[in-house]
CSV table of C-alpha atoms and ligand atoms in Angstrom, one decimal:
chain,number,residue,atom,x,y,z
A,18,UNK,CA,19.9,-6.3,12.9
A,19,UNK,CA,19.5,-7.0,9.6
A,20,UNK,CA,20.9,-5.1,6.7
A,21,UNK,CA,20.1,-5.1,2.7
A,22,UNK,CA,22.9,-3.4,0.4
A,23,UNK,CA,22.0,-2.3,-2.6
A,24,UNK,CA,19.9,-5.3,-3.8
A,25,UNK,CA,18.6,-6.1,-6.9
A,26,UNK,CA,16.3,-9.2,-7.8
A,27,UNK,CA,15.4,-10.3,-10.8
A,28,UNK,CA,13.5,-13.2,-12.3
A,29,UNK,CA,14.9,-13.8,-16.1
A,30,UNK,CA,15.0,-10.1,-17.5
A,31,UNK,CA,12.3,-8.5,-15.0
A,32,UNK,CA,13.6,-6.2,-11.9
A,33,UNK,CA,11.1,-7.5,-9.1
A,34,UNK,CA,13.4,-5.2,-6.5
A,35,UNK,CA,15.0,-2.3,-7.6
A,36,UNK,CA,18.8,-1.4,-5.4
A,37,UNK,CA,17.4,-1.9,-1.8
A,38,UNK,CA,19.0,-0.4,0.5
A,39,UNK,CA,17.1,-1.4,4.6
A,40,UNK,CA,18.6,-1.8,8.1
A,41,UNK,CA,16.1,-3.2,10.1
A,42,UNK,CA,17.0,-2.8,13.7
A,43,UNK,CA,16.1,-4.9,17.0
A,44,UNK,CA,12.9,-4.6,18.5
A,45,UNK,CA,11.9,-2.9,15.2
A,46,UNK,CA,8.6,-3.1,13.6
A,47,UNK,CA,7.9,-2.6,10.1
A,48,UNK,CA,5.0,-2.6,7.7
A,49,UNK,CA,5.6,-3.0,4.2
A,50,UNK,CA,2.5,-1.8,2.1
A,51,UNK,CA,2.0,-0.9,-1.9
A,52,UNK,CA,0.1,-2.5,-4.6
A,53,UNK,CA,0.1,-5.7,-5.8
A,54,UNK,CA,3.1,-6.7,-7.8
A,55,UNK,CA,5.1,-4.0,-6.3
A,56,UNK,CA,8.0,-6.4,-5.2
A,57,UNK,CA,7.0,-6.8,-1.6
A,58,UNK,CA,6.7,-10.4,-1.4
A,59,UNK,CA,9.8,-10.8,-2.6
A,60,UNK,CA,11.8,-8.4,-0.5
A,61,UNK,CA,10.2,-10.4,2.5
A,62,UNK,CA,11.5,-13.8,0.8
A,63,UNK,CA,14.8,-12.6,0.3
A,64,UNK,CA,15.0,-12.1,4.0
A,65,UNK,CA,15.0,-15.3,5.0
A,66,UNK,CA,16.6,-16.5,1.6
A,67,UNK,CA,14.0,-18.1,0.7
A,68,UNK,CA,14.5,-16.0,-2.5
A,69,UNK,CA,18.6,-15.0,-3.1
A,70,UNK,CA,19.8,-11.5,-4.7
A,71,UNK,CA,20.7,-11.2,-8.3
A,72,UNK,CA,22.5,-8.3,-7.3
A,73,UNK,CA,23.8,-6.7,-3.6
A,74,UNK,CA,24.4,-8.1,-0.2
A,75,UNK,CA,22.4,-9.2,2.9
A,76,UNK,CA,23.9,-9.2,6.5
A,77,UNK,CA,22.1,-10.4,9.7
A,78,UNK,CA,24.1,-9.0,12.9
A,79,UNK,CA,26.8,-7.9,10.5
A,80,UNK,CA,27.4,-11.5,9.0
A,81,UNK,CA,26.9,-11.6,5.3
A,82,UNK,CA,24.4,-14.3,4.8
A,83,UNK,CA,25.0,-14.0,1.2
A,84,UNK,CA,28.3,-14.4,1.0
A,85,UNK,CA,29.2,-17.8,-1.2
A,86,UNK,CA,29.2,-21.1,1.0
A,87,UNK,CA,27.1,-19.1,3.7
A,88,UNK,CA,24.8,-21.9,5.7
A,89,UNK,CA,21.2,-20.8,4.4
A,90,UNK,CA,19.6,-23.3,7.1
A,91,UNK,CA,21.5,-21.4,9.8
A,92,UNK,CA,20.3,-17.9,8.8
A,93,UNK,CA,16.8,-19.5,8.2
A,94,UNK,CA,16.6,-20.7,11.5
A,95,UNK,CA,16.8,-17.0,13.0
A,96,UNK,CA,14.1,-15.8,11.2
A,97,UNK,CA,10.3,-17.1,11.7
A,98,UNK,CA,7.8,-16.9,8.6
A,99,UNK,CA,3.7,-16.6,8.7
A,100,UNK,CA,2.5,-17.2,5.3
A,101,UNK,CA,-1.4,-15.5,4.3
A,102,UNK,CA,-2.2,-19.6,3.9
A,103,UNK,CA,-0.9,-20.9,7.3
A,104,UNK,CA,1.1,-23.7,5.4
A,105,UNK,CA,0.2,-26.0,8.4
A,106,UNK,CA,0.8,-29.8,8.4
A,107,UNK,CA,-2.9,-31.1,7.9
A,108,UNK,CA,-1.9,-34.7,9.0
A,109,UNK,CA,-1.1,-33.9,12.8
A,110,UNK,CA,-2.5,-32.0,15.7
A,111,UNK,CA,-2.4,-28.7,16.3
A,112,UNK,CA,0.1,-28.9,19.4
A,113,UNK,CA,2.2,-31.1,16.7
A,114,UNK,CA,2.5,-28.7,14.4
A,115,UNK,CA,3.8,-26.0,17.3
A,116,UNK,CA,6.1,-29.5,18.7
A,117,UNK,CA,7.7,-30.8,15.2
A,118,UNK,CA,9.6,-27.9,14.0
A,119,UNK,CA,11.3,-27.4,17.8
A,120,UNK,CA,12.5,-31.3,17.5
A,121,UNK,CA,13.4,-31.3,13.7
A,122,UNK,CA,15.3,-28.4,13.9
A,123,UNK,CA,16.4,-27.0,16.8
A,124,UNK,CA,16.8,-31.0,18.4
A,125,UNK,CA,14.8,-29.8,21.7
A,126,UNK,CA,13.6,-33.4,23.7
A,127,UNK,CA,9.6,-33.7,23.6
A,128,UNK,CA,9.2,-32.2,27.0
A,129,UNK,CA,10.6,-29.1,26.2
A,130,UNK,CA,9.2,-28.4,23.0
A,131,UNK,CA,5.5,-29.4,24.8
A,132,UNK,CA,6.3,-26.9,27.3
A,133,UNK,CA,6.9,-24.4,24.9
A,134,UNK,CA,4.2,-25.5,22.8
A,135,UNK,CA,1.4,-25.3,25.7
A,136,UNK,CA,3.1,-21.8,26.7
A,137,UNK,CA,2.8,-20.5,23.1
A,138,UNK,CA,-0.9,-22.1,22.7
A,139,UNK,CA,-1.7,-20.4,25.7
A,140,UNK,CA,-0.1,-16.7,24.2
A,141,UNK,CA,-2.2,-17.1,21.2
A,142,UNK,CA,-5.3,-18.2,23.5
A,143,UNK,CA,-6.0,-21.6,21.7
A,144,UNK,CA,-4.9,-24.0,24.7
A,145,UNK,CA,-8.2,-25.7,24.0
A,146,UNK,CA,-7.4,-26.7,20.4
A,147,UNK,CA,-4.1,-28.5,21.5
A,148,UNK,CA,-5.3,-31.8,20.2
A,149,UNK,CA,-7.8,-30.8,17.1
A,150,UNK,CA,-6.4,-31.1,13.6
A,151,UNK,CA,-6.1,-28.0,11.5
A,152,UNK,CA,-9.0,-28.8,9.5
A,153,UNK,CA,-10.9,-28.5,12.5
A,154,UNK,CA,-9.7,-25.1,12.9
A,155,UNK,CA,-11.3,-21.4,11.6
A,156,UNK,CA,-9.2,-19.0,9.1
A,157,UNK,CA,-8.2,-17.1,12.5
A,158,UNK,CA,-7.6,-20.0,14.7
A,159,UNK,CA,-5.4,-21.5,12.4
A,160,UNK,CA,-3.5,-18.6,11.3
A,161,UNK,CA,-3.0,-18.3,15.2
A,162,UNK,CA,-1.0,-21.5,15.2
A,163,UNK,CA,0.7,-20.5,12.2
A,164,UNK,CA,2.1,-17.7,14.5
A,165,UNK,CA,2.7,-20.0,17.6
A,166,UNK,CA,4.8,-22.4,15.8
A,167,UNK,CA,7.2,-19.4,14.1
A,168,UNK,CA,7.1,-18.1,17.8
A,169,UNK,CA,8.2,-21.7,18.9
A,170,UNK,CA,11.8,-21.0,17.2
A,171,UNK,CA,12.7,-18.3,18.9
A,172,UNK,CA,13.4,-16.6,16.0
A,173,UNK,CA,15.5,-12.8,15.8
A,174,UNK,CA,13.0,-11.6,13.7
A,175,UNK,CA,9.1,-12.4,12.6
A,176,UNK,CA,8.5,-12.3,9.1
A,177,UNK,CA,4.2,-11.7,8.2
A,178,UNK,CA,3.6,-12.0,4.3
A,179,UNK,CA,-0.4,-10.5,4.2
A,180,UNK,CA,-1.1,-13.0,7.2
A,181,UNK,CA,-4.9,-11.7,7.3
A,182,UNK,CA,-5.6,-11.5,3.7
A,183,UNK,CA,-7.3,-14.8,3.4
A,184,UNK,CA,-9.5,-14.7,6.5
A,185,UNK,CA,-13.4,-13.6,6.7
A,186,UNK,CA,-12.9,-10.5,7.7
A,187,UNK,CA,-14.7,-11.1,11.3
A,188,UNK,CA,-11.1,-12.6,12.2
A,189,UNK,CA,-8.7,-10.9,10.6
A,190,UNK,CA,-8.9,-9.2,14.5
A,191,UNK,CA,-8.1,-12.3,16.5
A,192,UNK,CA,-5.0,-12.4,14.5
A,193,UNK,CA,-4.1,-8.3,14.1
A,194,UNK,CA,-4.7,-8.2,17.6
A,195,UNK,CA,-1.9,-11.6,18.2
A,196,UNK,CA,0.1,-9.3,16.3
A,197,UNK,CA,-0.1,-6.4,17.9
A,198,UNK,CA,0.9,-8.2,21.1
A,199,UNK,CA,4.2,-9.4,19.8
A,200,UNK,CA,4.9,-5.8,18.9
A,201,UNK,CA,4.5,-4.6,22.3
A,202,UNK,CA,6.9,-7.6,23.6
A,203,UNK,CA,9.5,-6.2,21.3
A,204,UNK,CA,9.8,-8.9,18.7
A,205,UNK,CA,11.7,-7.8,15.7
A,206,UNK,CA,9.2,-7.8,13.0
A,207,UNK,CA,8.2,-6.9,9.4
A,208,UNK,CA,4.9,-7.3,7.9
A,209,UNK,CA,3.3,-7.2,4.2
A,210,UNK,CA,-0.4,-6.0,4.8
A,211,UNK,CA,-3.5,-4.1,3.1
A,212,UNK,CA,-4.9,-3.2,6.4
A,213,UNK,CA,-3.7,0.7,6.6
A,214,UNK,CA,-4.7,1.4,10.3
A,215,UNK,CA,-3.6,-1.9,11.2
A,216,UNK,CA,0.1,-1.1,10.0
A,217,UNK,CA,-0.3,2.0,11.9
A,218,UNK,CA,-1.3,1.3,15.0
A,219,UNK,CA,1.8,-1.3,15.1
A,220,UNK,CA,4.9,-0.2,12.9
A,221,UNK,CA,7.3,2.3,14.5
A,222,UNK,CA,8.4,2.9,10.4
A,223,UNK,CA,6.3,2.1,7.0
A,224,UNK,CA,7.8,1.4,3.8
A,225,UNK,CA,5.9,2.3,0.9
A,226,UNK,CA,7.1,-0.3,-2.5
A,227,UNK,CA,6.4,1.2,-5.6
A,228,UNK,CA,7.9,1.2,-8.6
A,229,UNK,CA,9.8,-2.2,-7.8
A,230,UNK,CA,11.9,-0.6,-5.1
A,231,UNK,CA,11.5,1.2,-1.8
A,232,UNK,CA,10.1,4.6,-3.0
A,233,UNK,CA,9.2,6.2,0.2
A,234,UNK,CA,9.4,5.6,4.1
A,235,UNK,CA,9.1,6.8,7.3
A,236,UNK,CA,7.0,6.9,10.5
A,237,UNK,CA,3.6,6.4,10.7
A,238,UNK,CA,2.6,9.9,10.6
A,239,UNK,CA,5.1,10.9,8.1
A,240,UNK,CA,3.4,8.4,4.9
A,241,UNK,CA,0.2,8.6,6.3
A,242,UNK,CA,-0.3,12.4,7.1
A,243,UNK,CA,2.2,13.6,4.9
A,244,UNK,CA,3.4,11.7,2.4
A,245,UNK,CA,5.8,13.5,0.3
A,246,UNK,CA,5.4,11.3,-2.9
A,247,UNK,CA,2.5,11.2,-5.3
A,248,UNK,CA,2.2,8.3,-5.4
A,249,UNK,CA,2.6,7.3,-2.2
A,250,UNK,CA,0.3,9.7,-1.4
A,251,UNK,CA,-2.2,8.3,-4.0
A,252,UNK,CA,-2.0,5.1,-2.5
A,253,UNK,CA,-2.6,6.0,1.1
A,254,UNK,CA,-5.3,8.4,0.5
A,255,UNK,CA,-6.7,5.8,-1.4
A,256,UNK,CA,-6.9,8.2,-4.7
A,257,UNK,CA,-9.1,7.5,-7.6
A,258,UNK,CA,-8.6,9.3,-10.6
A,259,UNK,CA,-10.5,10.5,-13.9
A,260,UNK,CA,-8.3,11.8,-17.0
A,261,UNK,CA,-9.7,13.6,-19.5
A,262,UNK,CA,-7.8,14.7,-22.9
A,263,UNK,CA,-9.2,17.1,-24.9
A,264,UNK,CA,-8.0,17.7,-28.3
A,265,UNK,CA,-10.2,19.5,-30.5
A,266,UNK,CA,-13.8,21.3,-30.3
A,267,UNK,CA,-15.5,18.4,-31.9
A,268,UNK,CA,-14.9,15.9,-28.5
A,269,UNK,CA,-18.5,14.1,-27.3
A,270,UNK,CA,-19.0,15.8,-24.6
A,271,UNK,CA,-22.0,14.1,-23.8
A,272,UNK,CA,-19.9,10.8,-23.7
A,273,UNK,CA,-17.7,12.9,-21.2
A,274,UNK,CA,-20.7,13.7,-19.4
A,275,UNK,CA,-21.5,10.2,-18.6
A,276,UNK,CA,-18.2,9.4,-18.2
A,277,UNK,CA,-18.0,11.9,-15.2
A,278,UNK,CA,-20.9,10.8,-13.9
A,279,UNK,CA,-19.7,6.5,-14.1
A,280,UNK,CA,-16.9,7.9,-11.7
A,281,UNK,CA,-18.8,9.4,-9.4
A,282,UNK,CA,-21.1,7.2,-8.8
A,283,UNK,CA,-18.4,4.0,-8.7
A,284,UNK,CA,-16.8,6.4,-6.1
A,285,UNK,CA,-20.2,7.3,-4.2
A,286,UNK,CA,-19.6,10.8,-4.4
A,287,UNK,CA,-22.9,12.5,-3.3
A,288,UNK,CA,-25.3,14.0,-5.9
A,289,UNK,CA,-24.5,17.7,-4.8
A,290,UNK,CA,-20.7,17.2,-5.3
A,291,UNK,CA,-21.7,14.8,-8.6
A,292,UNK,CA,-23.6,18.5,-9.8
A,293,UNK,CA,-20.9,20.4,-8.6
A,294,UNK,CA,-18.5,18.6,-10.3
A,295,UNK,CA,-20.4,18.6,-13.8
A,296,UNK,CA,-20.7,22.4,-13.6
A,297,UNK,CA,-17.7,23.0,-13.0
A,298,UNK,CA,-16.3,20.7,-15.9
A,299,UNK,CA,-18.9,22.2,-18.2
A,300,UNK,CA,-18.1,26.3,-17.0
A,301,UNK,CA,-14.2,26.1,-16.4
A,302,UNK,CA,-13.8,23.6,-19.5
A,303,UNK,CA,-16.0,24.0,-21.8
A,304,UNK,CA,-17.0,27.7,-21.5
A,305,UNK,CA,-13.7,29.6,-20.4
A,306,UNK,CA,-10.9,27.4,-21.5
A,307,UNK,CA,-12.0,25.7,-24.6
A,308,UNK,CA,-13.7,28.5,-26.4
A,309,UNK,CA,-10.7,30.6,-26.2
A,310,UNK,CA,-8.5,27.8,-28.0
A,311,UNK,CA,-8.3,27.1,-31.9
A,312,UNK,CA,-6.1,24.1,-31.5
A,313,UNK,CA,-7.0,22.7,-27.9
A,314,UNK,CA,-4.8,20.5,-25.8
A,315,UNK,CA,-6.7,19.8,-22.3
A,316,UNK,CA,-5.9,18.0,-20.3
A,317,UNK,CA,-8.4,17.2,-17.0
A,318,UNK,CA,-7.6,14.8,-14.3
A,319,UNK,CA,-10.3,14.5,-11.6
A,320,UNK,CA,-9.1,12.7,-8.3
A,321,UNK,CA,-11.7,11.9,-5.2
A,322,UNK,CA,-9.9,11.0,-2.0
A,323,UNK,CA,-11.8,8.5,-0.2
A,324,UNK,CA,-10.2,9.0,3.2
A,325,UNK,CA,-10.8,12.5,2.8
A,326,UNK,CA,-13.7,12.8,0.7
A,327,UNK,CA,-11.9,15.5,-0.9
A,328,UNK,CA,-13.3,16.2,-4.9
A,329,UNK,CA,-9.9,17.8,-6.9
A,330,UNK,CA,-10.0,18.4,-11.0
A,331,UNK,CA,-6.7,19.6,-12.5
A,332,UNK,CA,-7.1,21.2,-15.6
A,333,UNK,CA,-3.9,21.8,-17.9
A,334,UNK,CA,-3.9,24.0,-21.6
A,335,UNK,CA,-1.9,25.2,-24.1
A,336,UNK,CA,-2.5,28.9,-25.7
A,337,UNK,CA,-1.1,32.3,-24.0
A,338,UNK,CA,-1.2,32.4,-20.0
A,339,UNK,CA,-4.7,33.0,-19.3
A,340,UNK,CA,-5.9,33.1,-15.8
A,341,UNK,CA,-9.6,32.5,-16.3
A,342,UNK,CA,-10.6,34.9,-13.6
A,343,UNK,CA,-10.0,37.0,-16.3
A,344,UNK,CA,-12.7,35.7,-18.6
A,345,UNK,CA,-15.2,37.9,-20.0
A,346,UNK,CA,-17.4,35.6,-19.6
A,347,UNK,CA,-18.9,36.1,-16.1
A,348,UNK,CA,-21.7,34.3,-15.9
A,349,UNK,CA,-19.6,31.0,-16.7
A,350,UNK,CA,-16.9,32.1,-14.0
A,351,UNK,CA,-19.9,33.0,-11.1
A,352,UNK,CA,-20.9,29.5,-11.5
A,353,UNK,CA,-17.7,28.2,-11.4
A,354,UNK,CA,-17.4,30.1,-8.3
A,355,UNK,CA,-20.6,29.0,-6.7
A,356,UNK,CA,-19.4,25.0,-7.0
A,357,UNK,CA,-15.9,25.2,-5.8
A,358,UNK,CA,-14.3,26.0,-2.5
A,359,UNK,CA,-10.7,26.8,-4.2
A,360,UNK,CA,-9.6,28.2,-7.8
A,361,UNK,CA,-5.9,28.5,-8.0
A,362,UNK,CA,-4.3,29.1,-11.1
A,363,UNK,CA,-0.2,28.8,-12.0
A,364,UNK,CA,1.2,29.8,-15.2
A,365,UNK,CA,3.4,26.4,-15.9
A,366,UNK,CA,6.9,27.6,-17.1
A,367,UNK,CA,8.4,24.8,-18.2
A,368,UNK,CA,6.1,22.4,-19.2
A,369,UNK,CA,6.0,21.4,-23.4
A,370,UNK,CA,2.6,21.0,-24.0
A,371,UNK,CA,0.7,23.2,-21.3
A,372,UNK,CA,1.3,26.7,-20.4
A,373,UNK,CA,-1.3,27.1,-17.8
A,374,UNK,CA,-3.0,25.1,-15.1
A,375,UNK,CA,-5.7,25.2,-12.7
A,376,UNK,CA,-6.5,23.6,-9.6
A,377,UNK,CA,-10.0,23.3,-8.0
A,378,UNK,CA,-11.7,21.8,-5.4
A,379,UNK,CA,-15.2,20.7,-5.6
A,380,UNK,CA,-17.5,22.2,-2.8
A,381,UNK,CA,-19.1,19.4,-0.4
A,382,UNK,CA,-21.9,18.8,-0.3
A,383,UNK,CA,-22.2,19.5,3.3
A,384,UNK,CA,-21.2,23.2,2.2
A,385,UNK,CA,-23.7,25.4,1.2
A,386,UNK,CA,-22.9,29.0,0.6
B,20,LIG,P1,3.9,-8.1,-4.3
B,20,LIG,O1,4.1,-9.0,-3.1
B,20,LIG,O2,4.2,-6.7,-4.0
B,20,LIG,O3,2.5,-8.2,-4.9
B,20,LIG,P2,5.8,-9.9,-5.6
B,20,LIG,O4,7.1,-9.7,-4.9
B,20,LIG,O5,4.9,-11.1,-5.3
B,20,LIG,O6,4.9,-8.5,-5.4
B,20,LIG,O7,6.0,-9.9,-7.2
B,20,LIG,C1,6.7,-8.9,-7.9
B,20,LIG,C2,6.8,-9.4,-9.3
B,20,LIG,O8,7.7,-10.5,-9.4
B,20,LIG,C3,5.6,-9.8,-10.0
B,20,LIG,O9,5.6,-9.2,-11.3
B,20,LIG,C4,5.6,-11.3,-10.0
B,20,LIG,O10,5.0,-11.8,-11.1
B,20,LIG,C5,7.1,-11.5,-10.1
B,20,LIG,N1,7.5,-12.8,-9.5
B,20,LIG,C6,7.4,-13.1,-8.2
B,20,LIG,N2,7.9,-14.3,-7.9
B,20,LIG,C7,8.4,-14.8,-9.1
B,20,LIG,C8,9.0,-16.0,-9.5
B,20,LIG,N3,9.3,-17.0,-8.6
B,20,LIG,N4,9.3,-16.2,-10.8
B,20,LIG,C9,9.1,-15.2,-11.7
B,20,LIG,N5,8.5,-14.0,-11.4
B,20,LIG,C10,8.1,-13.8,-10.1
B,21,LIG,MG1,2.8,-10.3,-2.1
């Protein structure tokens, strides 16, 4: 088990982690996803002290590793590390690299770390590349060893930091599917990674880094069906967005125009939804809500979900609470109508700026009526 206590790391005046609090349990395996810079390297370097808390304690099996005069190599020792650039020794073998570690550290005679060695080759199905160098090797095959050799310590716990994020992706596979195998032999393990279904398929619990700190976990299902988070759930529903502010009538609207229609085609949303969503910007904004407003404050954020191709646009104003199903303009409304599947509007109560808002979602193009 290990156990972070309200940890804090910083580097000079910048919090990288942000008052983690984790247990991580035996036979536990975690994925740690979020975008870049969000802390996640370090959280995995502090578990194996490769990086030490500014702030907070860490305990392996209820031993406080970071308590002053604490043998680092000791703790190290329990905990294996696979690095997205393999960090192999280039000078000597393949079955070397697996072999040197196990006499170095642990002091095992060179029969016994061989054995071990072949066994572990022979896990990671590279038996036949015992004696090639690592130069010989592919992306896959060598990140392979690199997982054979941490295997060869017997560590508590397996520590991945993005370990297929520099292969061709033809082998990031071989490797995901090594992975996978350890997690189904019960190996204690936490792993950085991009590759969403990937960290499904093998984490019993995903932690979501945002905002330097741990902003949302849980299982599988819960962050990626139901994230409760935005954004969390922006991340995993891979969210782009479009903001629009409007603030008086004068705005180029035809620089809006293209605008709209940059996003949607960076974001290949289909021509019929790219109409659609141009309509609707030009009925709902333009037409209903602007026309109505002497001293405009709009504010439009459009947001595609790639994973579930659903086409959103939020629209916020200022003036009196106006529902625009109320409009007298009807021909402007039945359009509306005729490109959206959804139209919900919610007076906003407390809000400074904006008194109203409106939520609609862009018809697809697959529906017709
Ligand atoms: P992630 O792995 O989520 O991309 P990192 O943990 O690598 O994030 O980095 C988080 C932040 O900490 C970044 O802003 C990075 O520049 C900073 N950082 C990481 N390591 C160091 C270091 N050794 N010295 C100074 N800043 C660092
Ligand atoms: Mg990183």
């Amino acid at each position: 088990m290990i156990k972070f206590e309200n940890v804090t790391k910083r580097f000079g005046n910048e919090v990288v982690n942000r008052n983690i609090n984790l247990t991580i349990n035996d036979g536990e395996v975690i994925s740690i996803i979020g975008p870049s810079g969000a802390g996640k390297s370090t959280l995995m370097r502090m578990i194996n002290l490769l990086e030490i808390p500014s702030e907070g304690k860490i305990f392996i099996d209820d031993e406080e590793v970071t308590a002053p005069g604490y043998d680092i190599v000791h703790a190290r020792k329990m905990i294996g590390m696979v690095f997205q650039d393999f960090h192999l020794f280039k000078h000597i073998t393949v079955i070397e690299n697996i072999m040197r570690p196990q006499i170095d550290v642990l002091y095992k005679s060179i029969p016994e770390a061989y054995k071990v060695s072949k066994r572990l080759l022979d896990l990671v199905s590279l038996s036949e590349k015992a004696y090639s160098y690592p130069s010989e090797l592919s992306g896959g095959q060598k990140q392979r060893v690199a997982i054979a050799r941490a295997l060869a310590m017997d560590p508590k716990i397996i520590l991945f930091d993005e370990p297929t994020s520099a292969l061709d992706p033809n082998m990031v596979e071989e490797v995901e599917e090594v992975i996978g195998e350890l997690a189904q032999m019960g190996k204690t393990m936490v792993v950085v990674t991009h590759e969403m279904e990937f960290a499904r398929k093998i984490s019993n619990r995903i932690i979501y880094m945002d905002e330097n700190t741990i902003y949302e976990e849980g299982t599988p299902d819960e962050i990626f069906d139901n994230p409760k988070r935005a954004k969390t759930k922006r991340f995993v529903n891979n969210l782009k967005l479009l903001t629009i502010n409007i603030e008086n009538k004068d705005k180029d609207f035809w620089e809006v125009g293209a605008e709209i229609a940059r996003y949607a085609n960076k974001n290949h949303i289909s021509p019929k939804s790219k109409t659609r969503l141009n309509l609707a910007f030009e009925e709902l904004v333009r037409e209903i809500i602007l026309d109505r407003l002497d001293e405009p404050k709009i504010n439009v954020v459009i947001e595609y979900s790639k994973k579930t191709d659903v086409l959103k646009m939020t629209v916020k104003y200022n003036g009196d609470y106006f529902d625009p199903k109320d409009t007298d303009n009807d021909l402007s409304y039945h359009v509306l109508s005729s490109a959206t599947s959804e139209i919900k509007y919610s007076e906003l109560k407390d809000d400074e700026t904006y008194n109203n808002l409106v939520e609609i979602i862009i018809k697809q193009a697959s529906e017709n009526k």
